[in-house]
Amino acid sequence: MKKQDILKMETVAVFGLCNVCGIEIKSVDNEKTVYVVGDAVHCVKTYIDVRRPYFLHGGRRIHLDECIRVNF
């Protein structure tokens, strides 16, 4: 997918990094997580074979159970 297509996708969940910045998770499956920080699009591996599934952002583990789901 192109960057513009990913930016237009519906946001599935969010994770706050600080008061003014956060991660918008666009899609999650058993293999990869697609997320946006600002205008940068990232596609990383989803680690699911652990007790708390997570993905890495800047060397930091972002656990999926700490993300806030925004679409119901």
Backbone as JSON, one array per atom type, in Angstrom:
{
  "sequence": "MKKQDILKMETVAVFGLCNVCGIEIKSVDNEKTVYVVGDAVHCVKTYIDVRRPYFLHGGRRIHLDECIRVNF",
  "N": [[0.83, -1.18, 0.0], [0.34, 2.29, -0.56], [1.71, 5.26, 0.99], [-0.14, 7.4, 1.23], [-2.57, 6.02, 1.03], [-2.52, 4.48, 3.36], [-2.51, 6.5, 5.32], [-5.11, 7.43, 4.98], [-6.62, 5.34, 5.93], [-8.88, 3.9, 8.34], [-8.47, 4.55, 11.81], [-7.56, 2.15, 14.17], [-6.7, 1.84, 16.82], [-5.15, 3.75, 19.49], [-2.1, 4.99, 20.99], [-0.69, 6.76, 23.53], [2.22, 8.67, 23.49], [3.32, 10.95, 24.67], [2.27, 14.14, 26.03], [1.54, 15.52, 23.7], [1.93, 13.88, 21.51], [1.4, 10.83, 19.76], [0.71, 7.37, 18.86], [-0.95, 6.18, 16.05], [-2.65, 3.38, 15.38], [-3.17, 1.6, 12.54], [-3.68, -0.94, 11.4], [-3.66, -4.31, 12.59], [-2.37, -7.54, 12.64], [-1.59, -11.08, 12.77], [0.98, -11.06, 11.8], [2.02, -8.48, 11.16], [2.12, -5.01, 12.18], [0.68, -1.99, 11.32], [1.3, 1.36, 11.62], [1.04, 4.91, 12.43], [3.0, 7.73, 13.1], [2.84, 11.0, 13.59], [3.45, 12.17, 10.45], [4.74, 9.99, 9.52], [4.81, 6.71, 8.31], [4.78, 3.41, 9.52], [5.64, -0.03, 9.33], [5.76, -2.88, 11.06], [6.92, -5.92, 12.67], [4.62, -7.99, 14.43], [4.74, -9.27, 17.6], [3.51, -12.12, 18.75], [3.77, -14.5, 20.06], [4.13, -14.48, 22.79], [3.33, -13.77, 26.27], [2.07, -11.24, 26.49], [1.12, -9.69, 23.71], [3.0, -7.59, 21.44], [4.52, -4.77, 19.68], [7.43, -3.22, 18.25], [8.59, 0.09, 18.71], [10.89, 2.39, 18.03], [12.77, 0.94, 19.56], [11.35, 0.42, 21.83], [8.97, -1.51, 23.56], [5.65, -1.74, 22.63], [2.88, -2.66, 24.08], [0.02, -4.37, 23.03], [-2.24, -4.55, 24.64], [-2.21, -2.22, 26.05], [-2.98, -0.25, 24.38], [-5.54, 1.96, 23.23], [-8.6, 1.12, 22.04], [-10.41, 2.52, 19.35], [-12.41, 2.2, 17.47], [-15.6, 0.77, 17.19]],
  "CA": [[0.0, 0.0, 0.0], [1.04, 3.56, -0.59], [1.63, 6.05, 2.21], [-1.4, 8.16, 1.24], [-3.66, 5.07, 1.31], [-2.45, 4.11, 4.78], [-2.94, 7.66, 6.11], [-6.56, 7.56, 4.86], [-7.28, 4.21, 6.58], [-9.49, 4.15, 9.64], [-7.61, 4.25, 12.96], [-8.09, 1.06, 14.99], [-6.38, 2.11, 18.22], [-4.15, 4.79, 19.71], [-1.23, 4.84, 22.14], [-0.09, 8.06, 23.82], [3.65, 8.69, 23.8], [3.5, 12.06, 25.6], [1.09, 14.98, 26.04], [1.19, 16.04, 22.39], [2.29, 12.95, 20.44], [0.92, 9.48, 19.96], [0.76, 6.41, 17.77], [-2.24, 5.77, 15.49], [-2.53, 2.04, 14.82], [-4.09, 1.48, 11.41], [-4.07, -2.34, 11.28], [-2.88, -5.29, 13.35], [-2.7, -8.94, 12.41], [-0.62, -11.99, 13.39], [2.31, -10.91, 11.22], [2.55, -7.11, 11.14], [1.35, -3.88, 12.68], [0.87, -0.77, 10.54], [0.95, 2.5, 12.47], [1.46, 6.23, 11.98], [3.43, 8.7, 14.11], [2.92, 12.24, 12.83], [3.22, 11.84, 9.04], [5.57, 8.83, 9.18], [4.11, 5.42, 8.31], [5.67, 2.32, 9.9], [5.11, -1.39, 9.24], [6.69, -3.68, 11.85], [6.48, -7.26, 13.06], [3.84, -8.14, 15.66], [5.21, -10.41, 18.38], [2.31, -12.67, 19.37], [4.06, -15.76, 20.74], [4.47, -14.14, 24.17], [2.14, -13.6, 27.12], [1.45, -9.96, 26.14], [1.56, -9.33, 22.36], [3.54, -6.25, 21.33], [5.35, -4.42, 18.54], [8.51, -2.33, 18.65], [8.69, 1.44, 18.15], [12.08, 3.05, 18.56], [13.39, 0.1, 20.57], [10.46, 0.3, 22.99], [7.84, -2.41, 23.36], [4.31, -1.18, 22.79], [1.99, -3.79, 24.28], [-1.29, -4.11, 22.43], [-3.27, -4.41, 25.66], [-2.13, -0.87, 26.57], [-3.5, 0.64, 23.36], [-6.95, 2.24, 23.41], [-9.36, 0.88, 20.83], [-11.27, 3.66, 19.07], [-13.54, 1.86, 16.59], [-16.41, -0.29, 17.81]],
  "C": [[0.88, 1.25, 0.0], [0.81, 4.32, 0.71], [0.31, 6.79, 2.31], [-2.59, 7.25, 1.54], [-3.69, 4.68, 2.78], [-2.91, 5.27, 5.66], [-4.45, 7.84, 6.08], [-7.32, 6.43, 5.54], [-7.87, 4.63, 7.92], [-8.53, 3.74, 10.76], [-8.3, 3.21, 13.83], [-7.89, 1.34, 16.47], [-5.33, 3.21, 18.29], [-3.32, 4.44, 20.95], [-0.54, 6.18, 22.36], [1.37, 7.93, 24.2], [3.99, 9.79, 24.8], [2.23, 12.92, 25.51], [0.62, 15.4, 24.65], [1.47, 15.09, 21.24], [1.79, 11.55, 20.78], [1.06, 8.63, 18.72], [-0.67, 6.1, 17.35], [-2.03, 4.4, 14.85], [-3.6, 1.89, 13.76], [-4.55, 0.05, 11.19], [-3.12, -3.21, 12.08], [-3.33, -6.68, 12.91], [-1.58, -9.79, 13.03], [0.8, -11.8, 12.87], [2.87, -9.49, 11.34], [1.56, -6.13, 11.75], [1.7, -2.67, 11.81], [0.4, 0.39, 11.41], [1.56, 3.78, 11.93], [1.85, 7.05, 13.21], [3.67, 10.01, 13.35], [2.52, 11.97, 11.38], [4.01, 10.62, 8.6], [4.78, 7.53, 9.34], [5.13, 4.32, 8.6], [4.92, 1.0, 9.75], [6.13, -2.3, 9.91], [6.07, -5.02, 12.2], [5.67, -7.19, 14.36], [4.31, -9.4, 16.37], [4.02, -10.96, 19.17], [2.57, -13.94, 20.17], [4.56, -15.55, 22.17], [3.18, -13.94, 24.96], [1.36, -12.34, 26.78], [1.94, -9.54, 24.76], [1.99, -7.86, 22.29], [4.17, -6.04, 19.96], [6.38, -3.42, 19.03], [8.4, -0.98, 17.95], [9.87, 2.12, 18.81], [12.77, 2.26, 19.66], [12.55, -0.12, 21.81], [9.32, -0.64, 22.65], [6.53, -1.66, 23.61], [3.36, -2.37, 22.87], [0.59, -3.44, 23.77], [-2.39, -3.95, 23.47], [-3.22, -3.03, 26.35], [-2.64, 0.17, 25.59], [-5.01, 0.79, 23.54], [-7.67, 2.05, 22.09], [-10.35, 2.02, 20.59], [-12.39, 3.36, 18.09], [-14.29, 0.68, 17.18], [-17.35, -0.88, 16.83]]
}
